[in-house]
PDB file of C-alpha atoms and ligand atoms in Angstrom:
ATOM      1  CA  MET A   1     143.840  57.512  99.504  1.00 52.00           C
ATOM      2  CA  SER A   2     146.866  59.153 101.112  1.00 65.00           C
ATOM      3  CA  ASP A   3     146.550  61.991 103.621  1.00 93.00           C
ATOM      4  CA  PHE A   4     147.021  64.802 101.122  1.00 96.00           C
ATOM      5  CA  LEU A   5     146.029  67.506 103.640  1.00 98.00           C
ATOM      6  CA  ASP A   6     148.492  66.374 106.336  1.00 97.00           C
ATOM      7  CA  GLY A   7     149.746  69.311 108.404  1.00 97.00           C
ATOM      8  CA  GLN A   8     147.183  71.790 107.029  1.00 98.00           C
ATOM      9  CA  THR A   9     144.737  73.907 109.036  1.00 98.00           C
ATOM     10  CA  ILE A  10     141.361  74.604 107.385  1.00 98.00           C
ATOM     11  CA  VAL A  11     138.586  76.874 108.690  1.00 99.00           C
ATOM     12  CA  ILE A  12     135.064  75.703 107.783  1.00 99.00           C
ATOM     13  CA  MET A  13     132.155  78.143 108.150  1.00 98.00           C
ATOM     14  CA  GLY A  14     128.542  76.925 108.012  1.00 98.00           C
ATOM     15  CA  VAL A  15     128.053  73.595 109.773  1.00 98.00           C
ATOM     16  CA  ALA A  16     124.562  73.695 111.332  1.00 98.00           C
ATOM     17  CA  ASN A  17     123.870  69.969 111.718  1.00 97.00           C
ATOM     18  CA  LYS A  18     124.874  66.553 110.379  1.00 97.00           C
ATOM     19  CA  ARG A  19     123.097  67.187 107.072  1.00 97.00           C
ATOM     20  CA  SER A  20     125.044  70.389 106.325  1.00 98.00           C
ATOM     21  CA  ILE A  21     127.231  70.381 103.223  1.00 98.00           C
ATOM     22  CA  ALA A  22     129.908  71.941 105.428  1.00 98.00           C
ATOM     23  CA  TRP A  23     129.797  68.832 107.630  1.00 98.00           C
ATOM     24  CA  GLY A  24     130.453  66.623 104.572  1.00 98.00           C
ATOM     25  CA  CYS A  25     133.415  68.917 103.841  1.00 98.00           C
ATOM     26  CA  THR A  26     134.627  68.660 107.457  1.00 98.00           C
ATOM     27  CA  ARG A  27     134.607  64.862 107.415  1.00 98.00           C
ATOM     28  CA  ALA A  28     136.359  64.618 104.037  1.00 98.00           C
ATOM     29  CA  ILE A  29     139.005  67.170 104.985  1.00 98.00           C
ATOM     30  CA  MET A  30     139.703  65.538 108.357  1.00 97.00           C
ATOM     31  CA  ASN A  31     139.958  62.161 106.568  1.00 97.00           C
ATOM     32  CA  GLN A  32     142.813  63.649 104.534  1.00 98.00           C
ATOM     33  CA  GLY A  33     144.732  64.597 107.669  1.00 97.00           C
ATOM     34  CA  ALA A  34     143.957  68.321 108.097  1.00 98.00           C
ATOM     35  CA  LYS A  35     143.174  70.078 111.352  1.00 97.00           C
ATOM     36  CA  VAL A  36     139.729  71.689 111.062  1.00 98.00           C
ATOM     37  CA  VAL A  37     138.364  74.713 112.918  1.00 98.00           C
ATOM     38  CA  LEU A  38     134.598  75.296 112.670  1.00 98.00           C
ATOM     39  CA  THR A  39     132.904  78.668 112.918  1.00 98.00           C
ATOM     40  CA  TYR A  40     129.219  78.791 113.877  1.00 98.00           C
ATOM     41  CA  GLN A  41     126.554  81.484 113.600  1.00 98.00           C
ATOM     42  CA  ASN A  42     125.165  81.685 117.143  1.00 98.00           C
ATOM     43  CA  ASP A  43     124.535  79.836 120.438  1.00 98.00           C
ATOM     44  CA  ARG A  44     121.618  77.862 118.980  1.00 98.00           C
ATOM     45  CA  ILE A  45     123.898  76.375 116.315  1.00 98.00           C
ATOM     46  CA  LYS A  46     126.649  75.824 118.887  1.00 98.00           C
ATOM     47  CA  LYS A  47     124.230  73.679 120.923  1.00 97.00           C
ATOM     48  CA  SER A  48     123.416  71.663 117.802  1.00 96.00           C
ATOM     49  CA  LEU A  49     127.142  71.163 117.071  1.00 98.00           C
ATOM     50  CA  LYS A  50     127.853  70.013 120.621  1.00 96.00           C
ATOM     51  CA  ARG A  51     125.541  67.038 120.024  1.00 96.00           C
ATOM     52  CA  PHE A  52     127.636  65.433 117.269  1.00 97.00           C
ATOM     53  CA  VAL A  53     130.964  67.195 116.766  1.00 97.00           C
ATOM     54  CA  PRO A  54     133.992  65.408 118.342  1.00 95.00           C
ATOM     55  CA  GLU A  55     135.235  67.214 121.470  1.00 92.00           C
ATOM     56  CA  ASP A  56     138.688  67.870 120.033  1.00 90.00           C
ATOM     57  CA  LEU A  57     137.272  69.892 117.123  1.00 96.00           C
ATOM     58  CA  ASP A  58     137.745  73.617 117.805  1.00 97.00           C
ATOM     59  CA  LEU A  59     134.699  75.906 117.549  1.00 98.00           C
ATOM     60  CA  LEU A  60     134.559  79.682 117.173  1.00 98.00           C
ATOM     61  CA  GLU A  61     131.550  82.021 116.894  1.00 98.00           C
ATOM     62  CA  CYS A  62     131.208  84.102 113.722  1.00 98.00           C
ATOM     63  CA  ASP A  63     127.921  85.658 112.644  1.00 98.00           C
ATOM     64  CA  VAL A  64     128.813  87.067 109.220  1.00 98.00           C
ATOM     65  CA  SER A  65     126.074  89.725 109.261  1.00 98.00           C
ATOM     66  CA  GLU A  66     128.606  92.215 110.739  1.00 98.00           C
ATOM     67  CA  ASP A  67     132.118  92.794 109.380  1.00 98.00           C
ATOM     68  CA  GLU A  68     133.485  93.283 112.921  1.00 98.00           C
ATOM     69  CA  ASN A  69     132.549  89.681 113.792  1.00 98.00           C
ATOM     70  CA  ILE A  70     134.464  88.344 110.792  1.00 98.00           C
ATOM     71  CA  GLU A  71     137.468  90.552 111.525  1.00 98.00           C
ATOM     72  CA  LYS A  72     137.485  89.424 115.166  1.00 98.00           C
ATOM     73  CA  ALA A  73     137.118  85.733 114.283  1.00 98.00           C
ATOM     74  CA  PHE A  74     140.075  85.701 111.866  1.00 98.00           C
ATOM     75  CA  ALA A  75     142.230  87.747 114.255  1.00 98.00           C
ATOM     76  CA  GLU A  76     141.482  85.119 116.914  1.00 98.00           C
ATOM     77  CA  ILE A  77     142.250  82.317 114.431  1.00 98.00           C
ATOM     78  CA  GLY A  78     145.614  83.983 113.667  1.00 98.00           C
ATOM     79  CA  ASP A  79     146.414  84.257 117.399  1.00 98.00           C
ATOM     80  CA  ARG A  80     145.481  80.647 118.093  1.00 98.00           C
ATOM     81  CA  TYR A  81     146.829  78.800 115.035  1.00 97.00           C
ATOM     82  CA  GLY A  82     149.204  81.158 113.204  1.00 98.00           C
ATOM     83  CA  LYS A  83     148.920  80.785 109.438  1.00 98.00           C
ATOM     84  CA  ILE A  84     146.118  78.657 107.965  1.00 98.00           C
ATOM     85  CA  ASP A  85     145.812  76.945 104.583  1.00 98.00           C
ATOM     86  CA  GLY A  86     142.191  77.339 103.590  1.00 98.00           C
ATOM     87  CA  VAL A  87     138.681  78.596 104.302  1.00 99.00           C
ATOM     88  CA  ILE A  88     135.363  77.064 103.258  1.00 99.00           C
ATOM     89  CA  HIS A  89     132.398  79.455 103.155  1.00 99.00           C
ATOM     90  CA  ALA A  90     129.154  77.422 103.194  1.00 98.00           C
ATOM     91  CA  ILE A  91     126.749  80.149 104.248  1.00 98.00           C
ATOM     92  CA  ALA A  92     123.534  81.519 102.732  1.00 98.00           C
ATOM     93  CA  TYR A  93     120.365  83.134 104.034  1.00 98.00           C
ATOM     94  CA  ALA A  94     117.212  84.883 102.808  1.00 97.00           C
ATOM     95  CA  ASP A  95     114.145  85.571 104.929  1.00 96.00           C
ATOM     96  CA  LYS A  96     111.093  83.400 104.305  1.00 95.00           C
ATOM     97  CA  ASP A  97     108.990  86.085 102.527  1.00 95.00           C
ATOM     98  CA  THR A  98     111.844  86.902 100.169  1.00 95.00           C
ATOM     99  CA  LEU A  99     112.508  83.258  99.400  1.00 94.00           C
ATOM    100  CA  THR A 100     108.893  82.309  98.801  1.00 92.00           C
ATOM    101  CA  SER A 101     107.185  85.272  97.173  1.00 90.00           C
ATOM    102  CA  GLY A 102     108.784  85.467  93.725  1.00 93.00           C
ATOM    103  CA  LEU A 103     111.601  87.800  92.636  1.00 96.00           C
ATOM    104  CA  VAL A 104     109.181  90.459  91.406  1.00 97.00           C
ATOM    105  CA  ASN A 105     107.918  90.939  94.981  1.00 97.00           C
ATOM    106  CA  THR A 106     111.373  91.163  96.584  1.00 97.00           C
ATOM    107  CA  THR A 107     111.706  94.190  98.871  1.00 97.00           C
ATOM    108  CA  LYS A 108     114.869  96.270  99.159  1.00 98.00           C
ATOM    109  CA  ASP A 109     115.421  94.989 102.704  1.00 98.00           C
ATOM    110  CA  GLY A 110     114.925  91.375 101.614  1.00 98.00           C
ATOM    111  CA  TYR A 111     117.299  91.861  98.695  1.00 98.00           C
ATOM    112  CA  ASP A 112     119.942  93.522 100.879  1.00 98.00           C
ATOM    113  CA  LEU A 113     119.778  90.828 103.562  1.00 98.00           C
ATOM    114  CA  ALA A 114     120.094  87.934 101.097  1.00 98.00           C
ATOM    115  CA  GLN A 115     122.996  89.608  99.254  1.00 98.00           C
ATOM    116  CA  ASN A 116     124.708  90.588 102.490  1.00 98.00           C
ATOM    117  CA  ILE A 117     124.733  87.132 104.069  1.00 98.00           C
ATOM    118  CA  SER A 118     124.956  84.974 100.933  1.00 98.00           C
ATOM    119  CA  ALA A 119     127.312  86.937  98.656  1.00 98.00           C
ATOM    120  CA  TYR A 120     128.934  89.978 100.321  1.00 99.00           C
ATOM    121  CA  SER A 121     130.100  87.879 103.289  1.00 99.00           C
ATOM    122  CA  LEU A 122     132.532  86.012 100.997  1.00 99.00           C
ATOM    123  CA  ILE A 123     134.276  89.315 100.231  1.00 99.00           C
ATOM    124  CA  ALA A 124     134.584  90.176 103.924  1.00 99.00           C
ATOM    125  CA  VAL A 125     135.780  86.649 104.746  1.00 99.00           C
ATOM    126  CA  ALA A 126     138.453  86.877 102.031  1.00 99.00           C
ATOM    127  CA  ARG A 127     139.570  90.314 103.282  1.00 98.00           C
ATOM    128  CA  TYR A 128     139.942  89.341 106.945  1.00 98.00           C
ATOM    129  CA  ALA A 129     141.287  85.845 106.243  1.00 98.00           C
ATOM    130  CA  GLN A 130     143.971  87.167 103.879  1.00 98.00           C
ATOM    131  CA  PRO A 131     146.514  88.156 106.593  1.00 98.00           C
ATOM    132  CA  VAL A 132     146.386  84.694 108.175  1.00 98.00           C
ATOM    133  CA  LEU A 133     146.419  82.642 104.943  1.00 98.00           C
ATOM    134  CA  ASN A 134     149.581  80.895 103.745  1.00 98.00           C
ATOM    135  CA  ASN A 135     150.995  81.066 100.221  1.00 98.00           C
ATOM    136  CA  PRO A 136     149.567  78.950  98.625  1.00 98.00           C
ATOM    137  CA  ALA A 137     146.104  78.857 100.203  1.00 98.00           C
ATOM    138  CA  SER A 138     142.543  78.230  99.096  1.00 98.00           C
ATOM    139  CA  ILE A 139     139.138  79.839  99.622  1.00 99.00           C
ATOM    140  CA  LEU A 140     136.069  77.860  98.541  1.00 99.00           C
ATOM    141  CA  THR A 141     132.383  78.753  98.543  1.00 99.00           C
ATOM    142  CA  LEU A 142     129.185  76.839  97.732  1.00 98.00           C
ATOM    143  CA  THR A 143     126.846  77.894  94.949  1.00 98.00           C
ATOM    144  CA  TYR A 144     123.906  76.491  92.988  1.00 98.00           C
ATOM    145  CA  PHE A 145     122.767  76.180  89.361  1.00 96.00           C
ATOM    146  CA  GLY A 146     119.962  78.712  90.093  1.00 97.00           C
ATOM    147  CA  SER A 147     122.626  81.400  89.490  1.00 98.00           C
ATOM    148  CA  THR A 148     122.488  80.903  85.728  1.00 97.00           C
ATOM    149  CA  ARG A 149     118.999  79.375  85.215  1.00 96.00           C
ATOM    150  CA  ALA A 150     115.598  80.500  86.524  1.00 95.00           C
ATOM    151  CA  ILE A 151     114.952  77.477  88.741  1.00 94.00           C
ATOM    152  CA  PRO A 152     111.335  77.420  90.033  1.00 93.00           C
ATOM    153  CA  ASN A 153     111.086  78.882  93.566  1.00 93.00           C
ATOM    154  CA  TYR A 154     114.821  79.601  93.926  1.00 95.00           C
ATOM    155  CA  ASN A 155     113.978  83.290  93.432  1.00 96.00           C
ATOM    156  CA  MET A 156     116.223  85.782  95.233  1.00 97.00           C
ATOM    157  CA  MET A 157     118.750  83.114  96.163  1.00 97.00           C
ATOM    158  CA  GLY A 158     119.529  82.667  92.450  1.00 98.00           C
ATOM    159  CA  VAL A 159     120.353  86.378  92.214  1.00 98.00           C
ATOM    160  CA  ALA A 160     122.563  86.156  95.311  1.00 98.00           C
ATOM    161  CA  LYS A 161     124.362  83.099  93.890  1.00 98.00           C
ATOM    162  CA  ALA A 162     125.016  84.956  90.607  1.00 98.00           C
ATOM    163  CA  ALA A 163     126.672  87.730  92.651  1.00 98.00           C
ATOM    164  CA  LEU A 164     128.573  85.148  94.705  1.00 99.00           C
ATOM    165  CA  GLU A 165     130.012  83.566  91.537  1.00 99.00           C
ATOM    166  CA  ALA A 166     131.087  86.985  90.235  1.00 98.00           C
ATOM    167  CA  ASN A 167     132.713  87.613  93.641  1.00 99.00           C
ATOM    168  CA  VAL A 168     134.678  84.380  93.180  1.00 99.00           C
ATOM    169  CA  ARG A 169     136.109  85.580  89.856  1.00 98.00           C
ATOM    170  CA  TYR A 170     137.060  89.086  91.055  1.00 98.00           C
ATOM    171  CA  LEU A 171     138.490  87.857  94.364  1.00 99.00           C
ATOM    172  CA  ALA A 172     140.529  85.247  92.486  1.00 98.00           C
ATOM    173  CA  SER A 173     141.965  88.041  90.367  1.00 98.00           C
ATOM    174  CA  ASP A 174     142.594  90.340  93.393  1.00 98.00           C
ATOM    175  CA  LEU A 175     144.268  87.671  95.514  1.00 98.00           C
ATOM    176  CA  GLY A 176     146.147  85.709  92.870  1.00 98.00           C
ATOM    177  CA  ALA A 177     149.441  87.521  93.443  1.00 98.00           C
ATOM    178  CA  THR A 178     149.408  86.493  97.121  1.00 98.00           C
ATOM    179  CA  GLY A 179     148.977  82.824  96.235  1.00 98.00           C
ATOM    180  CA  ILE A 180     145.376  82.659  97.430  1.00 98.00           C
ATOM    181  CA  ARG A 181     143.015  80.962  94.978  1.00 98.00           C
ATOM    182  CA  VAL A 182     139.225  81.348  95.143  1.00 99.00           C
ATOM    183  CA  ASN A 183     136.769  78.836  93.696  1.00 99.00           C
ATOM    184  CA  ALA A 184     133.191  77.627  94.063  1.00 99.00           C
ATOM    185  CA  ILE A 185     131.517  74.243  94.018  1.00 99.00           C
ATOM    186  CA  SER A 186     128.096  74.329  92.410  1.00 98.00           C
ATOM    187  CA  ALA A 187     126.477  71.508  94.364  1.00 98.00           C
ATOM    188  CA  GLY A 188     123.508  69.407  93.348  1.00 97.00           C
ATOM    189  CA  ALA A 189     120.385  69.703  95.500  1.00 97.00           C
ATOM    190  CA  VAL A 190     120.659  67.905  98.848  1.00 97.00           C
ATOM    191  CA  LYS A 191     118.179  67.997 101.718  1.00 96.00           C
ATOM    192  CA  THR A 192     119.621  70.401 104.290  1.00 96.00           C
ATOM    193  CA  LEU A 193     118.133  73.005 106.616  1.00 93.00           C
ATOM    194  CA  ALA A 194     118.780  75.742 104.018  1.00 93.00           C
ATOM    195  CA  VAL A 195     116.853  73.850 101.306  1.00 93.00           C
ATOM    196  CA  THR A 196     113.760  73.446 103.486  1.00 91.00           C
ATOM    197  CA  GLY A 197     113.271  77.243 103.274  1.00 90.00           C
ATOM    198  CA  ILE A 198     112.542  76.940  99.538  1.00 91.00           C
ATOM    199  CA  LYS A 199     108.874  76.608  98.567  1.00 90.00           C
ATOM    200  CA  ASN A 200     108.079  73.092  97.244  1.00 92.00           C
ATOM    201  CA  HIS A 201     111.615  71.964  98.089  1.00 93.00           C
ATOM    202  CA  GLY A 202     110.391  68.339  97.938  1.00 94.00           C
ATOM    203  CA  GLU A 203     109.674  68.823  94.220  1.00 94.00           C
ATOM    204  CA  LEU A 204     113.032  70.516  93.668  1.00 93.00           C
ATOM    205  CA  LEU A 205     114.887  67.623  95.329  1.00 95.00           C
ATOM    206  CA  LYS A 206     112.886  65.005  93.392  1.00 96.00           C
ATOM    207  CA  GLU A 207     113.325  66.771  90.053  1.00 94.00           C
ATOM    208  CA  SER A 208     117.026  67.234  90.690  1.00 95.00           C
ATOM    209  CA  GLU A 209     117.515  63.563  91.606  1.00 96.00           C
ATOM    210  CA  SER A 210     115.671  62.458  88.453  1.00 97.00           C
ATOM    211  CA  ARG A 211     118.053  64.560  86.324  1.00 96.00           C
ATOM    212  CA  THR A 212     121.269  63.038  87.666  1.00 97.00           C
ATOM    213  CA  VAL A 213     123.027  60.605  85.347  1.00 97.00           C
ATOM    214  CA  ASP A 214     122.106  57.649  87.566  1.00 97.00           C
ATOM    215  CA  GLN A 215     119.000  58.961  89.388  1.00 97.00           C
ATOM    216  CA  LYS A 216     120.880  59.154  92.691  1.00 97.00           C
ATOM    217  CA  SER A 217     121.443  62.567  94.249  1.00 97.00           C
ATOM    218  CA  VAL A 218     124.948  63.700  95.043  1.00 98.00           C
ATOM    219  CA  THR A 219     125.877  63.215  98.726  1.00 98.00           C
ATOM    220  CA  THR A 220     127.515  65.658 101.127  1.00 98.00           C
ATOM    221  CA  ASP A 221     130.458  63.201 101.302  1.00 98.00           C
ATOM    222  CA  GLU A 222     130.917  63.459  97.523  1.00 98.00           C
ATOM    223  CA  ILE A 223     130.787  67.257  97.701  1.00 98.00           C
ATOM    224  CA  GLY A 224     133.211  67.141 100.649  1.00 98.00           C
ATOM    225  CA  ASN A 225     135.746  65.082  98.708  1.00 98.00           C
ATOM    226  CA  VAL A 226     135.888  67.691  95.940  1.00 98.00           C
ATOM    227  CA  ALA A 227     136.186  70.391  98.629  1.00 99.00           C
ATOM    228  CA  ALA A 228     139.194  68.472 100.051  1.00 98.00           C
ATOM    229  CA  PHE A 229     140.793  68.524  96.590  1.00 98.00           C
ATOM    230  CA  PHE A 230     140.209  72.303  96.387  1.00 98.00           C
ATOM    231  CA  MET A 231     141.853  72.785  99.800  1.00 98.00           C
ATOM    232  CA  SER A 232     144.902  70.824  98.665  1.00 98.00           C
ATOM    233  CA  ASP A 233     147.921  71.805  96.596  1.00 97.00           C
ATOM    234  CA  LEU A 234     146.592  69.410  93.923  1.00 97.00           C
ATOM    235  CA  SER A 235     144.367  72.328  92.847  1.00 98.00           C
ATOM    236  CA  THR A 236     146.962  75.139  92.662  1.00 98.00           C
ATOM    237  CA  GLY A 237     146.262  75.464  88.921  1.00 98.00           C
ATOM    238  CA  MET A 238     142.605  76.379  89.464  1.00 98.00           C
ATOM    239  CA  THR A 239     141.234  79.758  90.502  1.00 98.00           C
ATOM    240  CA  GLY A 240     138.107  81.790  89.773  1.00 98.00           C
ATOM    241  CA  ASP A 241     136.281  78.595  88.778  1.00 98.00           C
ATOM    242  CA  VAL A 242     132.801  77.267  89.446  1.00 98.00           C
ATOM    243  CA  VAL A 243     132.875  73.463  89.346  1.00 98.00           C
ATOM    244  CA  TYR A 244     129.683  71.386  89.275  1.00 98.00           C
ATOM    245  CA  VAL A 245     129.437  68.565  91.796  1.00 98.00           C
ATOM    246  CA  ASP A 246     125.870  67.520  91.011  1.00 98.00           C
ATOM    247  CA  LYS A 247     126.067  64.091  89.335  1.00 98.00           C
ATOM    248  CA  GLY A 248     125.384  65.668  85.951  1.00 97.00           C
ATOM    249  CA  VAL A 249     122.149  67.580  86.690  1.00 97.00           C
ATOM    250  CA  HIS A 250     123.467  70.667  84.867  1.00 95.00           C
ATOM    251  CA  LEU A 251     124.079  68.647  81.684  1.00 94.00           C
ATOM    252  CA  ILE A 252     120.481  67.826  80.977  1.00 81.00           C
TER     253      ILE A 252
HETATM  254  P1  LIG B   1     122.736  74.482 106.049  1.00 68.32           P
HETATM  255  O1  LIG B   1     121.453  75.084 106.528  1.00 68.32           O
HETATM  256  O2  LIG B   1     123.197  73.240 106.697  1.00 68.32           O
HETATM  257  O3  LIG B   1     123.918  75.550 106.111  1.00 68.32           O
HETATM  258  C1  LIG B   1     123.703  76.940 105.974  1.00 68.32           C
HETATM  259  C2  LIG B   1     124.608  77.585 107.010  1.00 68.32           C
HETATM  260  O4  LIG B   1     124.571  79.013 106.857  1.00 68.32           O
HETATM  261  C3  LIG B   1     124.163  77.280 108.448  1.00 68.32           C
HETATM  262  O5  LIG B   1     125.232  76.695 109.160  1.00 68.32           O
HETATM  263  C4  LIG B   1     123.838  78.648 109.012  1.00 68.32           C
HETATM  264  O6  LIG B   1     124.144  78.769 110.405  1.00 68.32           O
HETATM  265  C5  LIG B   1     124.764  79.527 108.171  1.00 68.32           C
HETATM  266  N1  LIG B   1     124.405  80.945 108.255  1.00 68.32           N
HETATM  267  C6  LIG B   1     123.257  81.554 107.863  1.00 68.32           C
HETATM  268  N2  LIG B   1     123.303  82.871 108.218  1.00 68.32           N
HETATM  269  C7  LIG B   1     124.513  83.071 108.830  1.00 68.32           C
HETATM  270  C8  LIG B   1     125.147  84.194 109.427  1.00 68.32           C
HETATM  271  N3  LIG B   1     124.547  85.393 109.498  1.00 68.32           N
HETATM  272  N4  LIG B   1     126.391  84.040 109.954  1.00 68.32           N
HETATM  273  C9  LIG B   1     127.021  82.834 109.917  1.00 68.32           C
HETATM  274  N5  LIG B   1     126.458  81.724 109.379  1.00 68.32           N
HETATM  275  C10 LIG B   1     125.224  81.845 108.843  1.00 68.32           C
HETATM  276  O7  LIG B   1     122.513  74.263 104.473  1.00 68.32           O
HETATM  277  P2  LIG B   1     123.498  73.841 103.295  1.00 68.32           P
HETATM  278  O8  LIG B   1     122.601  73.422 102.195  1.00 68.32           O
HETATM  279  O9  LIG B   1     124.544  72.934 103.778  1.00 68.32           O
HETATM  280  O10 LIG B   1     124.117  75.245 102.864  1.00 68.32           O
HETATM  281  C11 LIG B   1     125.515  75.491 102.743  1.00 68.32           C
HETATM  282  C12 LIG B   1     125.789  76.244 101.449  1.00 68.32           C
HETATM  283  O11 LIG B   1     125.580  75.354 100.358  1.00 68.32           O
HETATM  284  C13 LIG B   1     124.883  77.449 101.192  1.00 68.32           C
HETATM  285  O12 LIG B   1     125.636  78.483 100.596  1.00 68.32           O
HETATM  286  C14 LIG B   1     123.886  76.896 100.204  1.00 68.32           C
HETATM  287  O13 LIG B   1     123.268  77.894  99.415  1.00 68.32           O
HETATM  288  C15 LIG B   1     124.801  76.029  99.384  1.00 68.32           C
HETATM  289  N6  LIG B   1     124.153  75.033  98.518  1.00 68.32           N
HETATM  290  C16 LIG B   1     123.242  74.168  99.026  1.00 68.32           C
HETATM  291  C17 LIG B   1     122.631  73.243  98.177  1.00 68.32           C
HETATM  292  C18 LIG B   1     121.621  72.277  98.697  1.00 68.32           C
HETATM  293  O14 LIG B   1     120.897  71.671  97.889  1.00 68.32           O
HETATM  294  N7  LIG B   1     121.517  72.065  99.998  1.00 68.32           N
HETATM  295  C19 LIG B   1     122.970  73.199  96.810  1.00 68.32           C
HETATM  296  C20 LIG B   1     123.929  74.098  96.328  1.00 68.32           C
HETATM  297  C21 LIG B   1     124.513  75.015  97.190  1.00 68.32           C
END
């Protein structure tokens, strides 16, 4: 493959460790020639990144729970790199009680936290990234099938993903005139830190693998390759879309 992201600068939010979907995206996007800047949640994650991320990869702190942090991070990105070409948002969180106790038992605080980190943060990222994004540019987020189906034990995260997908459509409409497109990849289940918070996640992963077209789960590299396409000008005709990268799980 040629280096179709040569000369581009892409910000990737949400690498926690080598298993992270965002790390699959980072590798694929670097393979296509882009410069990547990673944002991380806190010092604990930074320590984890230092163990495997190449030294020449730039890191910047951004806990998305507060708008000021997002505003500051993108202002810093603008100062350091000038205009950028894309942002990948691979961030979600719900506290353990909220994730495990069934939607009917979700508290207001648990609901607010999950929506804030997993769905609202995309809006804030789009707002503060906008001034530093080129025309054309691309924003991509990660969602899951539990947004449209009641997947056992996905609970509140399914509600947050439904909101996230609606955010994608409205942001795409808001930002279209400035050449910024907004899309989501609906990824198949892969074993990451985030998935281990889901009750009986072993069952979910097994069931998901058995429903792929070839009984082999999608990999973070395969998800990353589609993310690279979304970051590139090959995808300028697509915005407001949710594209499945799950080896056919959603078909069956
Ligand atoms: P992961 O645990 O590797 O990544 C989740 C990331 O969210 C971590 O880097 C974490 O630091 C970050 N995060 C959480 N709260 C944050 C905050 N307040 N500020 C900044 N960052 C914060 O897991 P993953 O599975 O790679 O998750 C990435 C995305 O992919 C999530 O949106 C997840 O819902 C989605 N997704 C995952 C799967 C799957 O099966 N693993 C399937 C479909 C979609």
